[in-house]
Amino acid sequence: MSFTQSGKRRIYLDHNATTPVDGEVLARLSSWAMEWGNPSSIHVFGRGPKTRLREARDAVARALGCSPLEVVFTSGGSEANNLALKGAMSAARARGDQRRHILISALEHPSLKRAAMSLVRDFNAEVEVIPVDRSGRVKLEDVQSRLRPGQTLLVSVMLANNETGVVQPVREIAQIVHAAGALLHTDAVQALGKMPFNLRELDVDLASFAAHKFYALKGAGALYHRKSVPLDALIDGGGQERFRRGGTENLLAISAFGYMCTRIGEVAERAEHMRALRDAFESQVRERISSVSITAGESPRLPSTSSLVIPGVDGETLLMALDMDGFAVSTGAACSSGSPEPSPVLLAMGLSRDEAQASLRVGLGWSTTAAEIAEFVDSLVRVVERLRGLRGFQVEESKAQAVEHA
Ligand SMILES: Cc1ncc(COP(=O)(O)O)c(C=O)c1O
């Protein structure tokens, strides 16, 4: 679906950064907003909001495959990641559990990495990073060999990566983490709405979600935590969320999140639609742009995400040229764009700085069409040719080939 921004028709291909608000959500917003009472109020103004909060929680739980009692509403994915790590560690300490070893994958979002690092400062934790190779997949033996039974409290491995889309073997990781008596958290922010999954099947203890990656509003998210896992609050307040997250609930955003969760049944079909377009995009790009490579192209990936390395261009310059042409894409995580450093995720996978700097992330959405992809490929080919021409890339490439043949 195209949008008009600054008087120009735009095609949005950055759905990993955030998703547009679904039309059905927009249509319901004013009626939800009219129920402005506080869900904690006992009087009539609180009753409707309280019911809607319960309905939203039920819908989220049904969509994720857990009990409503296991859903804590948060402000989004970053807060859910922080609550998972800090809340679990604090609760463990309060119960006399002295385990201080934490394992996180090298692919995690900054909100998870920074939350883990804060545990070093606040709980004298030892945080160890599980490395990855060019496949972008965490290897079971790398988790197994780092687990320290009796010392490892928690392991965190994301379900799907925001930059490459690589999907991790979370269910298999859960088996070995549980065998060592540790907890498993997964950041499932990117997975929701892009691939079908079920928390019971994944068998994780904690999982993070953000509503704005799922066609709802910014300002709501959730942390799933297994009933048996003790969790301390980050925000103390009036007992909301069963004392796991204080503060009057953002009912408008939570209502939108709950509504989108009632549509979880659409995900399988939407995923197939995006997969067909993404695969067509990648094969056209391979055909029409020389030397391009698809990062982790052989790994299980979200059907909507394509991370390309296009030698001979600078990702930031490419992004700006495409923006001028009317296409919104990304060069790495949107949260870190503006920073001149190449993506830590791509570097952790063993890409060189040059490769990481020549990378482009394309994130398709539910409403992306084949015509939009065709227009985008044409623009990308044009822009890449122009930028490569300016940098004399063809000359360098033929020189490299000449050296190879020598
Ligand atoms: C994998 C992942 N985790 C967490 C977050 C943070 O979510 P939020 O922006 O809702 O705080 C993001 C956002 O880009 C993400 O991609």
Short mmCIF file of C-alpha atoms and ligand atoms in Angstrom, two decimals:
data_model
loop_
_atom_site.label_atom_id
_atom_site.label_comp_id
_atom_site.label_asym_id
_atom_site.label_seq_id
_atom_site.Cartn_x
_atom_site.Cartn_y
_atom_site.Cartn_z
CA MET A 1 0.00 0.00 0.00
CA SER A 2 1.38 3.42 -0.86
CA PHE A 3 1.08 6.54 1.29
CA THR A 4 1.28 10.26 0.59
CA GLN A 5 3.91 12.03 2.69
CA SER A 6 5.22 15.57 2.07
CA GLY A 7 2.99 15.73 -1.02
CA LYS A 8 4.66 12.73 -2.67
CA ARG A 9 3.53 9.13 -3.17
CA ARG A 10 5.64 6.86 -0.95
CA ILE A 11 6.07 3.12 -0.76
CA TYR A 12 6.81 1.86 2.74
CA LEU A 13 9.21 -1.08 2.90
CA ASP A 14 10.45 -0.70 6.46
CA HIS A 15 7.91 -2.81 8.37
CA ASN A 16 10.58 -4.08 10.79
CA ALA A 17 10.96 -0.53 12.14
CA THR A 18 7.23 -0.17 12.67
CA THR A 19 4.01 -1.03 10.88
CA PRO A 20 1.26 1.29 9.66
CA VAL A 21 -1.86 1.38 11.83
CA ASP A 22 -4.40 -1.08 10.47
CA GLY A 23 -7.52 0.51 8.92
CA GLU A 24 -9.86 -1.44 11.20
CA VAL A 25 -7.89 -0.21 14.24
CA LEU A 26 -8.17 3.39 12.99
CA ALA A 27 -11.92 2.99 12.50
CA ARG A 28 -12.36 1.85 16.13
CA LEU A 29 -10.07 4.37 17.82
CA SER A 30 -12.58 7.08 18.63
CA SER A 31 -15.07 4.66 20.16
CA TRP A 32 -12.30 3.12 22.28
CA ALA A 33 -11.11 6.61 23.29
CA MET A 34 -14.63 7.54 24.42
CA GLU A 35 -14.30 4.97 27.17
CA TRP A 36 -11.79 7.06 29.06
CA GLY A 37 -12.46 5.86 32.61
CA ASN A 38 -9.75 4.35 34.75
CA PRO A 39 -9.95 0.54 34.66
CA SER A 40 -9.11 0.52 38.40
CA SER A 41 -12.17 2.66 39.31
CA ILE A 42 -14.94 0.73 41.00
CA HIS A 43 -17.72 3.05 39.74
CA VAL A 44 -19.50 2.84 36.44
CA PHE A 45 -16.84 4.80 34.52
CA GLY A 46 -14.27 2.16 35.36
CA ARG A 47 -16.37 -0.87 34.57
CA GLY A 48 -16.33 -0.62 30.76
CA PRO A 49 -12.56 0.04 30.60
CA LYS A 50 -11.94 -2.83 33.04
CA THR A 51 -13.91 -5.20 30.84
CA ARG A 52 -12.03 -4.01 27.75
CA LEU A 53 -8.70 -4.47 29.49
CA ARG A 54 -9.71 -8.04 30.35
CA GLU A 55 -10.89 -8.70 26.81
CA ALA A 56 -7.63 -7.38 25.38
CA ARG A 57 -5.60 -9.53 27.77
CA ASP A 58 -7.66 -12.59 26.83
CA ALA A 59 -7.13 -11.87 23.12
CA VAL A 60 -3.36 -11.42 23.53
CA ALA A 61 -3.12 -14.63 25.58
CA ARG A 62 -5.15 -16.62 23.03
CA ALA A 63 -3.02 -15.30 20.17
CA LEU A 64 0.25 -16.13 21.92
CA GLY A 65 -0.85 -19.46 23.38
CA CYS A 66 -0.68 -18.71 27.11
CA SER A 67 -2.92 -17.87 30.06
CA PRO A 68 -4.19 -14.27 30.52
CA LEU A 69 -2.56 -14.36 33.98
CA GLU A 70 0.79 -14.71 32.24
CA VAL A 71 0.47 -11.47 30.24
CA VAL A 72 1.90 -8.22 31.63
CA PHE A 73 1.12 -5.17 29.52
CA THR A 74 4.09 -2.84 29.02
CA SER A 75 4.78 0.26 26.94
CA GLY A 76 6.45 -1.78 24.18
CA GLY A 77 9.27 -4.15 23.34
CA SER A 78 12.11 -2.33 25.10
CA GLU A 79 10.23 -2.25 28.38
CA ALA A 80 9.28 -5.92 28.04
CA ASN A 81 12.94 -6.84 27.49
CA ASN A 82 14.01 -4.78 30.49
CA LEU A 83 11.27 -6.24 32.67
CA ALA A 84 12.19 -9.79 31.67
CA LEU A 85 15.86 -9.52 32.57
CA LYS A 86 15.79 -7.12 35.50
CA GLY A 87 12.52 -8.46 36.92
CA ALA A 88 13.66 -12.10 36.80
CA MET A 89 17.09 -11.36 38.28
CA SER A 90 15.72 -9.16 41.05
CA ALA A 91 13.05 -11.73 41.98
CA ALA A 92 15.61 -14.54 42.00
CA ARG A 93 17.90 -12.57 44.34
CA ALA A 94 15.00 -11.71 46.62
CA ARG A 95 14.39 -15.44 46.99
CA GLY A 96 18.00 -16.15 47.88
CA ASP A 97 18.92 -17.52 44.45
CA GLN A 98 22.56 -16.49 44.02
CA ARG A 99 22.99 -17.54 40.38
CA ARG A 100 24.62 -14.68 38.48
CA HIS A 101 25.55 -16.07 35.04
CA ILE A 102 23.48 -14.74 32.10
CA LEU A 103 23.81 -15.83 28.46
CA ILE A 104 22.61 -13.66 25.59
CA SER A 105 23.07 -14.09 21.85
CA ALA A 106 25.26 -11.69 19.89
CA LEU A 107 22.20 -10.73 17.82
CA GLU A 108 20.08 -9.13 20.50
CA HIS A 109 18.39 -5.74 20.23
CA PRO A 110 20.11 -2.88 22.13
CA SER A 111 17.27 -2.83 24.67
CA LEU A 112 18.08 -6.41 25.62
CA LYS A 113 21.86 -6.00 25.53
CA ARG A 114 21.77 -2.87 27.65
CA ALA A 115 19.35 -4.41 30.13
CA ALA A 116 21.77 -7.34 30.46
CA MET A 117 24.72 -5.01 31.00
CA SER A 118 22.81 -3.20 33.74
CA LEU A 119 22.64 -6.53 35.61
CA VAL A 120 26.44 -6.50 35.78
CA ARG A 121 26.28 -3.15 37.54
CA ASP A 122 23.27 -3.77 39.76
CA PHE A 123 23.55 -7.49 40.57
CA ASN A 124 27.20 -8.28 39.93
CA ALA A 125 26.00 -10.54 37.12
CA GLU A 126 28.34 -12.12 34.61
CA VAL A 127 27.01 -11.70 31.09
CA GLU A 128 28.39 -13.99 28.39
CA VAL A 129 27.63 -13.56 24.70
CA ILE A 130 26.81 -16.55 22.47
CA PRO A 131 28.57 -15.93 19.14
CA VAL A 132 27.04 -16.49 15.70
CA ASP A 133 28.48 -17.09 12.26
CA ARG A 134 27.42 -15.87 8.82
CA SER A 135 24.30 -18.03 8.96
CA GLY A 136 22.99 -15.70 11.69
CA ARG A 137 21.75 -18.79 13.60
CA VAL A 138 22.65 -19.57 17.18
CA LYS A 139 24.10 -23.11 17.32
CA LEU A 140 22.77 -25.45 19.99
CA GLU A 141 26.28 -26.62 20.86
CA ASP A 142 27.32 -23.01 21.48
CA VAL A 143 24.52 -22.66 24.03
CA GLN A 144 25.17 -26.08 25.54
CA SER A 145 28.91 -25.50 26.01
CA ARG A 146 28.36 -22.16 27.75
CA LEU A 147 25.59 -23.22 30.13
CA ARG A 148 26.76 -23.66 33.72
CA PRO A 149 24.22 -25.70 35.68
CA GLY A 150 23.79 -24.19 39.13
CA GLN A 151 25.25 -20.86 37.98
CA THR A 152 23.32 -19.82 34.86
CA LEU A 153 20.11 -18.06 35.81
CA LEU A 154 18.81 -16.97 32.45
CA VAL A 155 19.46 -17.28 28.71
CA SER A 156 18.06 -14.85 26.15
CA VAL A 157 17.87 -15.65 22.43
CA MET A 158 15.55 -13.71 20.16
CA LEU A 159 12.94 -15.52 18.08
CA ALA A 160 13.55 -13.51 14.88
CA ASN A 161 16.17 -10.92 14.15
CA ASN A 162 15.11 -7.40 13.22
CA GLU A 163 17.88 -6.88 10.66
CA THR A 164 18.28 -10.20 8.84
CA GLY A 165 14.96 -11.85 9.77
CA VAL A 166 16.83 -15.02 10.80
CA VAL A 167 14.63 -17.25 12.97
CA GLN A 168 16.36 -19.00 15.86
CA PRO A 169 15.82 -22.61 17.01
CA VAL A 170 14.17 -21.39 20.21
CA ARG A 171 12.28 -24.59 21.00
CA GLU A 172 15.46 -26.67 20.79
CA ILE A 173 17.35 -24.08 22.84
CA ALA A 174 14.60 -24.26 25.49
CA GLN A 175 15.22 -27.99 25.94
CA ILE A 176 18.90 -27.61 26.71
CA VAL A 177 18.45 -24.46 28.80
CA HIS A 178 15.80 -26.16 30.94
CA ALA A 179 17.94 -29.27 31.31
CA ALA A 180 20.53 -26.98 32.93
CA GLY A 181 17.85 -25.56 35.27
CA ALA A 182 17.98 -22.06 33.73
CA LEU A 183 15.23 -19.79 32.39
CA LEU A 184 14.82 -18.93 28.70
CA HIS A 185 13.67 -15.52 27.51
CA THR A 186 12.97 -14.78 23.86
CA ASP A 187 12.52 -11.37 22.25
CA ALA A 188 9.62 -12.14 19.90
CA VAL A 189 9.00 -8.51 18.94
CA GLN A 190 9.72 -9.10 15.25
CA ALA A 191 7.98 -12.45 15.01
CA LEU A 192 4.47 -11.31 15.96
CA GLY A 193 2.38 -10.82 12.82
CA LYS A 194 5.15 -12.05 10.53
CA MET A 195 5.22 -15.78 11.31
CA PRO A 196 2.86 -18.11 13.17
CA PHE A 197 4.16 -19.42 16.51
CA ASN A 198 2.86 -20.58 19.87
CA LEU A 199 4.47 -19.93 23.24
CA ARG A 200 3.54 -23.29 24.72
CA GLU A 201 5.23 -25.04 21.80
CA LEU A 202 8.30 -22.81 22.06
CA ASP A 203 8.38 -23.67 25.78
CA VAL A 204 10.01 -20.37 26.79
CA ASP A 205 9.67 -18.85 30.27
CA LEU A 206 9.58 -15.19 29.22
CA ALA A 207 8.82 -13.50 25.87
CA SER A 208 8.63 -9.87 24.71
CA PHE A 209 6.19 -8.24 22.26
CA ALA A 210 5.47 -4.78 20.84
CA ALA A 211 2.06 -3.78 19.46
CA HIS A 212 3.44 -1.23 16.98
CA LYS A 213 5.16 -3.98 15.01
CA PHE A 214 1.75 -5.59 14.57
CA TYR A 215 -0.36 -2.86 12.93
CA ALA A 216 -1.57 -1.48 16.28
CA LEU A 217 -0.44 1.66 18.15
CA LYS A 218 2.82 2.68 19.74
CA GLY A 219 2.76 2.70 23.52
CA ALA A 220 1.71 -0.89 24.20
CA GLY A 221 3.53 -4.19 24.38
CA ALA A 222 3.57 -7.25 26.55
CA LEU A 223 5.80 -9.55 28.50
CA TYR A 224 4.71 -13.15 28.73
CA HIS A 225 5.98 -14.79 31.87
CA ARG A 226 5.30 -18.36 32.84
CA LYS A 227 3.19 -18.45 36.01
CA SER A 228 5.87 -20.30 37.94
CA VAL A 229 8.58 -17.70 37.15
CA PRO A 230 8.95 -15.07 39.87
CA LEU A 231 9.12 -11.56 38.46
CA ASP A 232 9.69 -8.25 40.25
CA ALA A 233 8.22 -5.02 38.87
CA LEU A 234 10.38 -2.30 37.30
CA ILE A 235 7.69 0.26 38.03
CA ASP A 236 6.05 0.13 41.44
CA GLY A 237 2.58 1.59 41.57
CA GLY A 238 -0.98 0.96 42.53
CA GLY A 239 -1.02 -2.78 42.01
CA GLN A 240 -1.92 -2.79 38.32
CA GLU A 241 -0.90 -5.84 36.28
CA ARG A 242 -0.96 -7.87 39.53
CA PHE A 243 1.87 -5.75 40.94
CA ARG A 244 4.13 -6.59 38.01
CA ARG A 245 3.82 -3.15 36.33
CA GLY A 246 2.42 -0.16 38.16
CA GLY A 247 0.69 2.78 36.48
CA THR A 248 -2.70 3.40 34.87
CA GLU A 249 -2.88 1.25 31.77
CA ASN A 250 -2.62 2.74 28.25
CA LEU A 251 -6.02 1.34 27.43
CA LEU A 252 -6.31 2.86 23.95
CA ALA A 253 -3.08 1.24 22.76
CA ILE A 254 -3.86 -1.98 24.65
CA SER A 255 -7.30 -2.14 23.01
CA ALA A 256 -5.68 -1.81 19.57
CA PHE A 257 -3.16 -4.52 20.47
CA GLY A 258 -5.93 -6.82 21.71
CA TYR A 259 -7.95 -6.21 18.56
CA MET A 260 -5.03 -7.10 16.26
CA CYS A 261 -4.50 -10.24 18.34
CA THR A 262 -8.05 -11.35 17.48
CA ARG A 263 -6.79 -11.40 13.87
CA ILE A 264 -3.82 -13.69 14.57
CA GLY A 265 -5.47 -16.34 12.36
CA GLU A 266 -4.59 -14.20 9.33
CA VAL A 267 -0.86 -14.43 9.92
CA ALA A 268 -0.21 -17.74 8.10
CA GLU A 269 -1.80 -16.49 4.89
CA ARG A 270 -0.24 -13.02 5.14
CA ALA A 271 3.15 -14.65 5.69
CA GLU A 272 2.80 -16.68 2.49
CA HIS A 273 1.85 -13.52 0.59
CA MET A 274 4.96 -11.72 1.90
CA ARG A 275 7.18 -14.74 1.26
CA ALA A 276 6.16 -14.92 -2.41
CA LEU A 277 6.90 -11.19 -2.88
CA ARG A 278 10.17 -11.33 -0.92
CA ASP A 279 11.41 -14.34 -2.92
CA ALA A 280 10.49 -12.64 -6.19
CA PHE A 281 12.25 -9.47 -5.02
CA GLU A 282 15.43 -11.35 -4.15
CA SER A 283 15.57 -13.24 -7.42
CA GLN A 284 15.02 -10.06 -9.47
CA VAL A 285 17.70 -8.23 -7.51
CA ARG A 286 20.16 -11.10 -7.98
CA GLU A 287 19.44 -11.06 -11.70
CA ARG A 288 19.70 -7.32 -12.22
CA ILE A 289 22.35 -6.12 -9.76
CA SER A 290 25.81 -7.66 -10.04
CA SER A 291 27.67 -8.96 -6.97
CA VAL A 292 24.69 -8.54 -4.65
CA SER A 293 24.36 -11.04 -1.80
CA ILE A 294 21.48 -11.87 0.53
CA THR A 295 22.64 -11.97 4.13
CA ALA A 296 21.79 -15.34 5.74
CA GLY A 297 19.82 -16.15 2.59
CA GLU A 298 20.11 -19.89 3.29
CA SER A 299 18.87 -19.69 6.90
CA PRO A 300 15.26 -19.95 8.07
CA ARG A 301 14.06 -16.34 7.93
CA LEU A 302 10.98 -14.24 8.49
CA PRO A 303 9.09 -14.28 5.18
CA SER A 304 9.03 -10.50 5.09
CA THR A 305 12.66 -9.52 5.54
CA SER A 306 15.52 -9.21 3.11
CA SER A 307 18.96 -7.97 4.08
CA LEU A 308 21.20 -7.26 1.12
CA VAL A 309 24.84 -6.40 0.71
CA ILE A 310 25.35 -4.32 -2.43
CA PRO A 311 29.09 -3.82 -2.94
CA GLY A 312 30.13 -0.47 -4.37
CA VAL A 313 27.45 1.58 -2.59
CA ASP A 314 27.22 3.18 0.81
CA GLY A 315 24.04 2.02 2.55
CA GLU A 316 23.27 5.44 4.03
CA THR A 317 23.64 7.19 0.64
CA LEU A 318 21.55 4.48 -1.01
CA LEU A 319 18.82 4.90 1.61
CA MET A 320 18.68 8.65 1.03
CA ALA A 321 18.57 8.28 -2.76
CA LEU A 322 15.75 5.73 -2.47
CA ASP A 323 13.92 8.03 -0.06
CA MET A 324 14.07 10.79 -2.68
CA ASP A 325 12.68 8.29 -5.18
CA GLY A 326 9.74 7.59 -2.82
CA PHE A 327 10.82 4.33 -1.13
CA ALA A 328 11.32 3.92 2.62
CA VAL A 329 13.84 1.22 3.58
CA SER A 330 16.56 0.92 6.20
CA THR A 331 20.28 0.25 6.40
CA GLY A 332 20.20 -1.48 9.77
CA ALA A 333 18.04 -1.30 12.88
CA ALA A 334 15.99 1.88 12.74
CA CYS A 335 16.74 2.43 16.43
CA SER A 336 20.43 2.84 15.62
CA SER A 337 20.15 4.72 12.31
CA GLY A 338 21.72 8.12 12.51
CA SER A 339 24.76 6.44 14.04
CA PRO A 340 27.63 6.20 11.57
CA GLU A 341 28.75 2.82 12.97
CA PRO A 342 27.95 -0.28 10.92
CA SER A 343 25.35 -2.64 12.34
CA PRO A 344 26.70 -4.67 15.31
CA VAL A 345 24.44 -7.57 14.29
CA LEU A 346 26.02 -7.80 10.83
CA LEU A 347 29.51 -7.44 12.31
CA ALA A 348 28.74 -10.18 14.85
CA MET A 349 27.80 -12.44 11.93
CA GLY A 350 31.28 -11.93 10.48
CA LEU A 351 30.50 -9.41 7.75
CA SER A 352 33.30 -6.92 7.16
CA ARG A 353 32.76 -3.24 8.00
CA ASP A 354 32.58 -2.53 4.26
CA GLU A 355 29.93 -5.18 3.74
CA ALA A 356 27.92 -3.97 6.73
CA GLN A 357 28.15 -0.41 5.47
CA ALA A 358 26.90 -1.50 2.04
CA SER A 359 23.84 -3.20 3.50
CA LEU A 360 20.18 -2.51 2.93
CA ARG A 361 17.21 -3.89 4.86
CA VAL A 362 13.88 -4.32 3.11
CA GLY A 363 10.89 -5.12 5.31
CA LEU A 364 7.67 -6.09 3.56
CA GLY A 365 4.26 -5.85 5.19
CA TRP A 366 0.78 -7.32 4.95
CA SER A 367 -0.31 -4.78 2.36
CA THR A 368 2.82 -4.73 0.16
CA THR A 369 1.90 -5.50 -3.46
CA ALA A 370 3.71 -7.10 -6.41
CA ALA A 371 3.44 -3.79 -8.31
CA GLU A 372 5.20 -1.95 -5.46
CA ILE A 373 8.01 -4.50 -5.43
CA ALA A 374 8.42 -4.16 -9.23
CA GLU A 375 8.63 -0.35 -8.90
CA PHE A 376 11.09 -0.69 -6.06
CA VAL A 377 13.37 -3.06 -7.96
CA ASP A 378 13.45 -0.65 -10.94
CA SER A 379 14.37 2.23 -8.66
CA LEU A 380 16.98 0.20 -6.79
CA VAL A 381 18.65 -0.90 -10.03
CA ARG A 382 18.73 2.71 -11.29
CA VAL A 383 20.07 4.16 -8.05
CA VAL A 384 22.70 1.45 -7.56
CA GLU A 385 23.97 1.93 -11.14
CA ARG A 386 24.23 5.67 -10.57
CA LEU A 387 25.99 5.40 -7.21
CA ARG A 388 28.35 2.71 -8.45
CA GLY A 389 29.14 4.88 -11.48
CA LEU A 390 30.05 7.78 -9.21
CA ARG A 391 32.42 5.57 -7.24
CA GLY A 392 33.90 3.87 -10.31
CA PHE A 393 32.71 0.52 -8.98
CA GLN A 394 32.67 -1.25 -12.37
CA VAL A 395 36.33 -0.42 -12.83
CA GLU A 396 37.20 -1.76 -9.38
CA GLU A 397 35.10 -4.87 -9.99
CA SER A 398 36.75 -5.64 -13.32
CA LYS A 399 40.15 -5.02 -11.71
CA ALA A 400 39.27 -7.52 -8.98
CA GLN A 401 38.22 -10.04 -11.60
CA ALA A 402 41.44 -9.49 -13.53
CA VAL A 403 43.41 -10.19 -10.35
CA GLU A 404 41.37 -13.32 -9.71
CA HIS A 405 42.06 -14.60 -13.23
CA ALA A 406 45.77 -13.80 -13.07
C1 LIG B 1 13.86 -7.32 18.07
C2 LIG B 1 13.40 -6.06 18.74
N1 LIG B 1 13.31 -6.03 20.07
C3 LIG B 1 12.90 -4.94 20.72
C4 LIG B 1 12.58 -3.78 20.06
C5 LIG B 1 12.14 -2.58 20.82
O1 LIG B 1 10.77 -2.43 20.74
P1 LIG B 1 10.08 -1.00 21.08
O2 LIG B 1 10.48 -0.10 19.98
O3 LIG B 1 8.61 -1.32 21.07
O4 LIG B 1 10.55 -0.58 22.39
C6 LIG B 1 12.67 -3.77 18.65
C7 LIG B 1 12.36 -2.53 17.90
O5 LIG B 1 12.87 -2.29 16.84
C8 LIG B 1 13.07 -4.94 17.98
O6 LIG B 1 13.17 -4.99 16.66
#
